[in-house]
Tab-separated table of C-alpha atoms in Angstrom:
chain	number	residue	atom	x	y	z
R	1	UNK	CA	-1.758	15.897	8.604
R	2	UNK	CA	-0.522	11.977	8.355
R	3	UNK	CA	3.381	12.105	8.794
R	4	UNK	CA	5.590	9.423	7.242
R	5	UNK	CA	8.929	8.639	8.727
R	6	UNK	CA	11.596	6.710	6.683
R	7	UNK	CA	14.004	5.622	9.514
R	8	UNK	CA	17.519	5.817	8.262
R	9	UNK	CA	18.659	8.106	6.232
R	10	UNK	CA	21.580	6.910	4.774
R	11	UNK	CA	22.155	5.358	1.247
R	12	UNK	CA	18.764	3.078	1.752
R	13	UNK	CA	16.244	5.591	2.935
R	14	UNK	CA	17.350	8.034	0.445
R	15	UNK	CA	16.319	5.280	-2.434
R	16	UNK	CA	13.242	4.800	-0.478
R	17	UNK	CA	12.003	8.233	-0.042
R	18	UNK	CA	11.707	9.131	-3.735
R	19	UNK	CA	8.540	5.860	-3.618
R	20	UNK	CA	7.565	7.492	-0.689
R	21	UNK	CA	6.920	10.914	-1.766
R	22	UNK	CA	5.439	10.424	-5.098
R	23	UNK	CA	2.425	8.405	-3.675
R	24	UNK	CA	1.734	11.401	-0.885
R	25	UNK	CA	-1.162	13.250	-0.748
R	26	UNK	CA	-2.168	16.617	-0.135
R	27	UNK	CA	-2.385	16.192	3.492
R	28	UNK	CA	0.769	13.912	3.894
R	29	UNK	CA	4.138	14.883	4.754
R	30	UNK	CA	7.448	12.881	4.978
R	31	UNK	CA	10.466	13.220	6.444
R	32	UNK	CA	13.724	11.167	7.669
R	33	UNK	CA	14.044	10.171	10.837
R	34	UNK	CA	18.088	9.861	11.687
R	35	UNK	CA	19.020	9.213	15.599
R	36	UNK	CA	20.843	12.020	16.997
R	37	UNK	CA	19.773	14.399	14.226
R	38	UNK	CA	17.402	17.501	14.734
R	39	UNK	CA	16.605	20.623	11.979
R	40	UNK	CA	18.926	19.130	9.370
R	41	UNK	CA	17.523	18.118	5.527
R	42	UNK	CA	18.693	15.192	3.062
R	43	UNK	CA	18.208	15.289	-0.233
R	44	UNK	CA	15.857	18.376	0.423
R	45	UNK	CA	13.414	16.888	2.853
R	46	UNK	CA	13.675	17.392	7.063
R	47	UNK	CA	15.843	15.052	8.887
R	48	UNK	CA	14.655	14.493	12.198
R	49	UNK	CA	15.989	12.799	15.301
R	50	UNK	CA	13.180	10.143	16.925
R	51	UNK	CA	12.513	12.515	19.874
R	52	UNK	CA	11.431	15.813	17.335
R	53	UNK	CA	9.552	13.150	14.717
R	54	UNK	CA	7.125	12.335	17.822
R	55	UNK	CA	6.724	15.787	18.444
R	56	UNK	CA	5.575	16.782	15.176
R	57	UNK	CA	2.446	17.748	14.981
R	58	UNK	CA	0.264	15.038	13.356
R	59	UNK	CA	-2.982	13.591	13.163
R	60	UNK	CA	-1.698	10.219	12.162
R	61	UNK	CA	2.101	9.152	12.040
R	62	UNK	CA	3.961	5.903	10.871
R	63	UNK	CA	7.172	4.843	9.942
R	64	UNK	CA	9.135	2.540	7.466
R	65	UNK	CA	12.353	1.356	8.679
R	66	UNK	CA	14.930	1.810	5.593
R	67	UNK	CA	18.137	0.149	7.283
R	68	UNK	CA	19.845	-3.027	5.428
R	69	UNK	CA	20.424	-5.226	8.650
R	70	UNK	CA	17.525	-6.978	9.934
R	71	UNK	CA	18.757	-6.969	13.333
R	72	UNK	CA	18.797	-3.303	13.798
R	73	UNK	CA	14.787	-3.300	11.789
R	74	UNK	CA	14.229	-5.505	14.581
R	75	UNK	CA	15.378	-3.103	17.541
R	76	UNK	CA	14.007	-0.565	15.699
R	77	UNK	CA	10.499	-2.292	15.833
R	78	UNK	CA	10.045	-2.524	19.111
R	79	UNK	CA	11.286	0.669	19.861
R	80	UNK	CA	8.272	1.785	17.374
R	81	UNK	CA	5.767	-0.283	19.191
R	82	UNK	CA	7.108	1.107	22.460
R	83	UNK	CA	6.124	4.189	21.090
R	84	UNK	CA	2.507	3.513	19.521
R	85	UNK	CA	3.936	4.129	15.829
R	86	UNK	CA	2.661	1.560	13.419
R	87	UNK	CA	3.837	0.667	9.870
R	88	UNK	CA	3.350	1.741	6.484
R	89	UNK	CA	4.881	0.022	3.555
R	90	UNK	CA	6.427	2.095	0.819
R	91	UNK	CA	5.756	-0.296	-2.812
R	92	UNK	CA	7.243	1.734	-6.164
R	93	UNK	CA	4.804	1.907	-8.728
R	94	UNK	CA	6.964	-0.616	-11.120
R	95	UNK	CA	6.717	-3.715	-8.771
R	96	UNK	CA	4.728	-6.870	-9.966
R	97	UNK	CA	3.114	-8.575	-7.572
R	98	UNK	CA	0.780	-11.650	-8.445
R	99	UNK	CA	-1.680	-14.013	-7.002
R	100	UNK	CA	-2.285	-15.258	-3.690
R	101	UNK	CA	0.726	-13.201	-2.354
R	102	UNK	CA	0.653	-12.309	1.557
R	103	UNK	CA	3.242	-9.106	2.501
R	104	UNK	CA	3.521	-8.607	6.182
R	105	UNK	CA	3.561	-4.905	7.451
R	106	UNK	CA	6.866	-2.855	6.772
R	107	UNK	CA	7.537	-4.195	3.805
R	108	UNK	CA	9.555	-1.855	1.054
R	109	UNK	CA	9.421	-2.744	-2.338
R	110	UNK	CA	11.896	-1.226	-4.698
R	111	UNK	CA	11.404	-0.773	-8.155
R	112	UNK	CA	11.007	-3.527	-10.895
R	113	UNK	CA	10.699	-5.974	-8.128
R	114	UNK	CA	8.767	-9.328	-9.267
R	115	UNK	CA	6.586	-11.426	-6.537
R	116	UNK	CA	4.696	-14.091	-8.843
R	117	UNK	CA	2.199	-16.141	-6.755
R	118	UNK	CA	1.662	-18.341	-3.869
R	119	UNK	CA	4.027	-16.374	-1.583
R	120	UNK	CA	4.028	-15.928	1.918
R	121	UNK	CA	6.634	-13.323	3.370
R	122	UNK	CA	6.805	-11.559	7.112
R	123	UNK	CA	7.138	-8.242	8.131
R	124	UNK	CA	9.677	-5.501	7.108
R	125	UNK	CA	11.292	-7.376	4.363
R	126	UNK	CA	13.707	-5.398	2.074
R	127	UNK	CA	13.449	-6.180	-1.650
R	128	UNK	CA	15.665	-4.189	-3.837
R	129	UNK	CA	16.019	-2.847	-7.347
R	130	UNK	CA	15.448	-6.151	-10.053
R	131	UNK	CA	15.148	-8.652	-6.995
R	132	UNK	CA	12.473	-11.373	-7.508
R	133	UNK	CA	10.941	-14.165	-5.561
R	134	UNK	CA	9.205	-16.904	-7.757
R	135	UNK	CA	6.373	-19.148	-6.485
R	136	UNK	CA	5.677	-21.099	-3.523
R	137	UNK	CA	8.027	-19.325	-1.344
R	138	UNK	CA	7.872	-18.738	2.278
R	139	UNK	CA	10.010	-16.053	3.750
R	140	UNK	CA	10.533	-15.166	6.776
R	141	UNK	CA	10.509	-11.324	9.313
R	142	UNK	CA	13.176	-9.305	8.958
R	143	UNK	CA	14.909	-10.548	5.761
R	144	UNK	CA	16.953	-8.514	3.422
R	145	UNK	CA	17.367	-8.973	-0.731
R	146	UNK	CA	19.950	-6.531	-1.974
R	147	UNK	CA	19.458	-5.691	-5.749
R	148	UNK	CA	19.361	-8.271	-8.253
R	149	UNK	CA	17.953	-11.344	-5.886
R	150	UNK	CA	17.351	-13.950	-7.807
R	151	UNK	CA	14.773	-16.038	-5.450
R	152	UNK	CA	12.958	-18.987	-7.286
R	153	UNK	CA	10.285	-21.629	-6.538
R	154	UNK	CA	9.934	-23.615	-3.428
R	155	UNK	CA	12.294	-21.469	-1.245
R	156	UNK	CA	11.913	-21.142	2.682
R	157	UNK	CA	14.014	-18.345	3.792
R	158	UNK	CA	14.214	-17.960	7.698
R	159	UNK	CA	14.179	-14.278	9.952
R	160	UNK	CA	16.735	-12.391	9.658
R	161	UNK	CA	18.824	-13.861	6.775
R	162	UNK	CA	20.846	-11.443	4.360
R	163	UNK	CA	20.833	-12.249	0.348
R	164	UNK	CA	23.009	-10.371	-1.082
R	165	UNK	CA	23.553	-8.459	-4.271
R	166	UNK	CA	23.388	-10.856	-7.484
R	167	UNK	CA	22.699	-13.953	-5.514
R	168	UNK	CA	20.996	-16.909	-7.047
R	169	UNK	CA	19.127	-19.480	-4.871
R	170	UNK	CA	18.200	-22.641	-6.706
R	171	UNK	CA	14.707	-23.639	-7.008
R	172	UNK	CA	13.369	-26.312	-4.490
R	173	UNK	CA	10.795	-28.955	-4.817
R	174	UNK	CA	7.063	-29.093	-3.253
R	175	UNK	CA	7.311	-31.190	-0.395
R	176	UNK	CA	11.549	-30.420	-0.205
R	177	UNK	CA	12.512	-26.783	-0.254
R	178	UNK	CA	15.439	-24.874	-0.340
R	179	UNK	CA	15.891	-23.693	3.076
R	180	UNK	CA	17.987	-20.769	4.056
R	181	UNK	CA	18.249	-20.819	8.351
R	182	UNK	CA	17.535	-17.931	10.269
R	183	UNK	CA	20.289	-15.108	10.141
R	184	UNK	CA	22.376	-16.847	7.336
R	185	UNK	CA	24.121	-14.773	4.698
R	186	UNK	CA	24.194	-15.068	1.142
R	187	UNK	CA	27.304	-13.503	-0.172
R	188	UNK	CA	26.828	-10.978	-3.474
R	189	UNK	CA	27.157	-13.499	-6.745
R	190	UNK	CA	26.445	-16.460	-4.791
R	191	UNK	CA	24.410	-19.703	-6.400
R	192	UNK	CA	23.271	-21.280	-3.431
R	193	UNK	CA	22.181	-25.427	-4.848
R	194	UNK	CA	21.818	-26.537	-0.647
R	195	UNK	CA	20.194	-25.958	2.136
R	196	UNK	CA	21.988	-23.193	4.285
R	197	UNK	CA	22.650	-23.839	8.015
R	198	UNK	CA	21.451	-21.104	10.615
R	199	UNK	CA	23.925	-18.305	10.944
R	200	UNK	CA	26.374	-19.208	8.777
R	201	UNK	CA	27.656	-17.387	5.043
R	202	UNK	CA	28.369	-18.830	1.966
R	203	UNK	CA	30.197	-17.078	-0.576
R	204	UNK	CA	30.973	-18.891	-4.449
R	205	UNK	CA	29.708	-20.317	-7.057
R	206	UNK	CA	28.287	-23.313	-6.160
R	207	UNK	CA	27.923	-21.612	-2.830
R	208	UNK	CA	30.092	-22.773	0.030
R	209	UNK	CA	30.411	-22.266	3.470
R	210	UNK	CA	33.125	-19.143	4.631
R	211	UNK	CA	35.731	-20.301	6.867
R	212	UNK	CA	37.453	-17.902	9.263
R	213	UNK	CA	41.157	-18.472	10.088
C-alpha cells in the first residue's frame, strides 16, 4: 500500500485532501497527519498524529505539507527528511500549467490555478483557488499565494514570502524585475508597483509599507 499524508489538518489540508483523494489508486490510501492527534477522522478520513502515520503499515509513504506559513513547511521539512519521508505534490485536475515550467517537490496546486510559461518556482509552494503566475517568473521555496494571486510577468519572489488573498503584483521588465525579498508579506487587496524589502508588509493600494506604533 503507498500512504499519503496531508500534514495539517485544519482549514488548508481539508481543501487539499479532496485533490488528493480523487487521483488515488486502488492501492493508495490517505490520511491527515495532525500533531498530537491519534484514532480521530476529519471530514471522514483518519487523522493521525506523526508518531502513528510512521507506524502505518506501508510499502511506500509521503507527505504534502498543507499549512499556510512557510516557516512552519519549513520545520516541517526537515522534520520529514529526518524521518526518510519524501514529497508528493497534490495538482487538482483544473490547473493550467504551460511551457517550460519547473515545480519543485511539495508543491500543491489548487484548483483553476494558471502557470503560463518560462517559470521557475522552489519547493512546497502554496497556490490557491484562481491564483496565477504569468511568465518569466522566478519564485522562490517556501512561498505562499492565498486565493486570487494575481502574479504577472517578470516577477522574482524570494523564500518564504506571504501574498495574500486578492493581491496584485505589477509586472516587471526582462533585465529589471519586480522583486519581492525573502519573508515579505503582501497584505490581501494589495497592488504592489515596487520592489518589496526583505521582511517587511505592505498593505494598500498602491502598496505601502505597514508601520507599527
Amino acid at each position: 500500500m503507498k500512504l499519503y499524508g496531508i500534514y495539517g489538518a485544519s482549514g488548508c489540508g481539508r481543501g487539499v485532501m479532496p485533490i488528493v483523494s480523487a487521483a488515488l489508486a486502488e492501492d493508495e490510501t490517505a490520511v491527515f497527519i495532525d500533531d498530537g492527534v491519534s484514532n480521530s477522522t476529519v471530514n471522514g478520513y483518519p487523522c493521525l498524529s506523526w508518531k502513528d502515520f510512521l507506524a502505518e503499515q506501508a510499502a511506500e509513504r509521503s507527505v504534502c505539507l498543507a499549512i499556510a506559513d512557510g516557516a512552519t513547511r519549513s520545520k516541517l521539512d526537515k522534520k520529514c527528511a529526518a524521518a526518510g519521508v519524501g514529497f508528493y505534490s497534490p495538482r487538482s485536475d483544473q490547473t493550467v500549467i504551460m511551457d517550460e515550467v519547473l515545480i519543485g517537490e511539495g508543491a500543491i496546486i489548487s484548483p483553476f490555478v494558471t502557470i503560463t510559461s518560462n517559470i521557475k518556482i522552489g519547493r512546497h509552494f502554496h497556490a490557491n483557488l484562481y491564483s496565477y503566475v504569468e511568465h518569466d517568473c522566478s519564485i522562490g521555496d517556501f512561498v505562499t499565494f492565498a486565493p486570487g494571486v494575481k502574479c504577472n510577468g517578470n516577477v522574482v519572489i524570494k523564500d518564504h514570502a506571504y501574498i495574500g488573498s486578492g493581491a496584485i503584483l505589477k509586472q516587471g521588465k526582462p533585465g529589471n524585475p519586480l522583486v519581492i525579498g525573502k519573508g515579505a508579506v503582501i497584505g490581501m487587496g494589495a497592488v504592489v508597483t515596487k520592489n518589496v524589502p526583505p521582511g517587511e508588509t505592505v498593505i494598500g493600494n498602491p502598496a505601502r509599507l505597514l508601520r507599527h506604533n
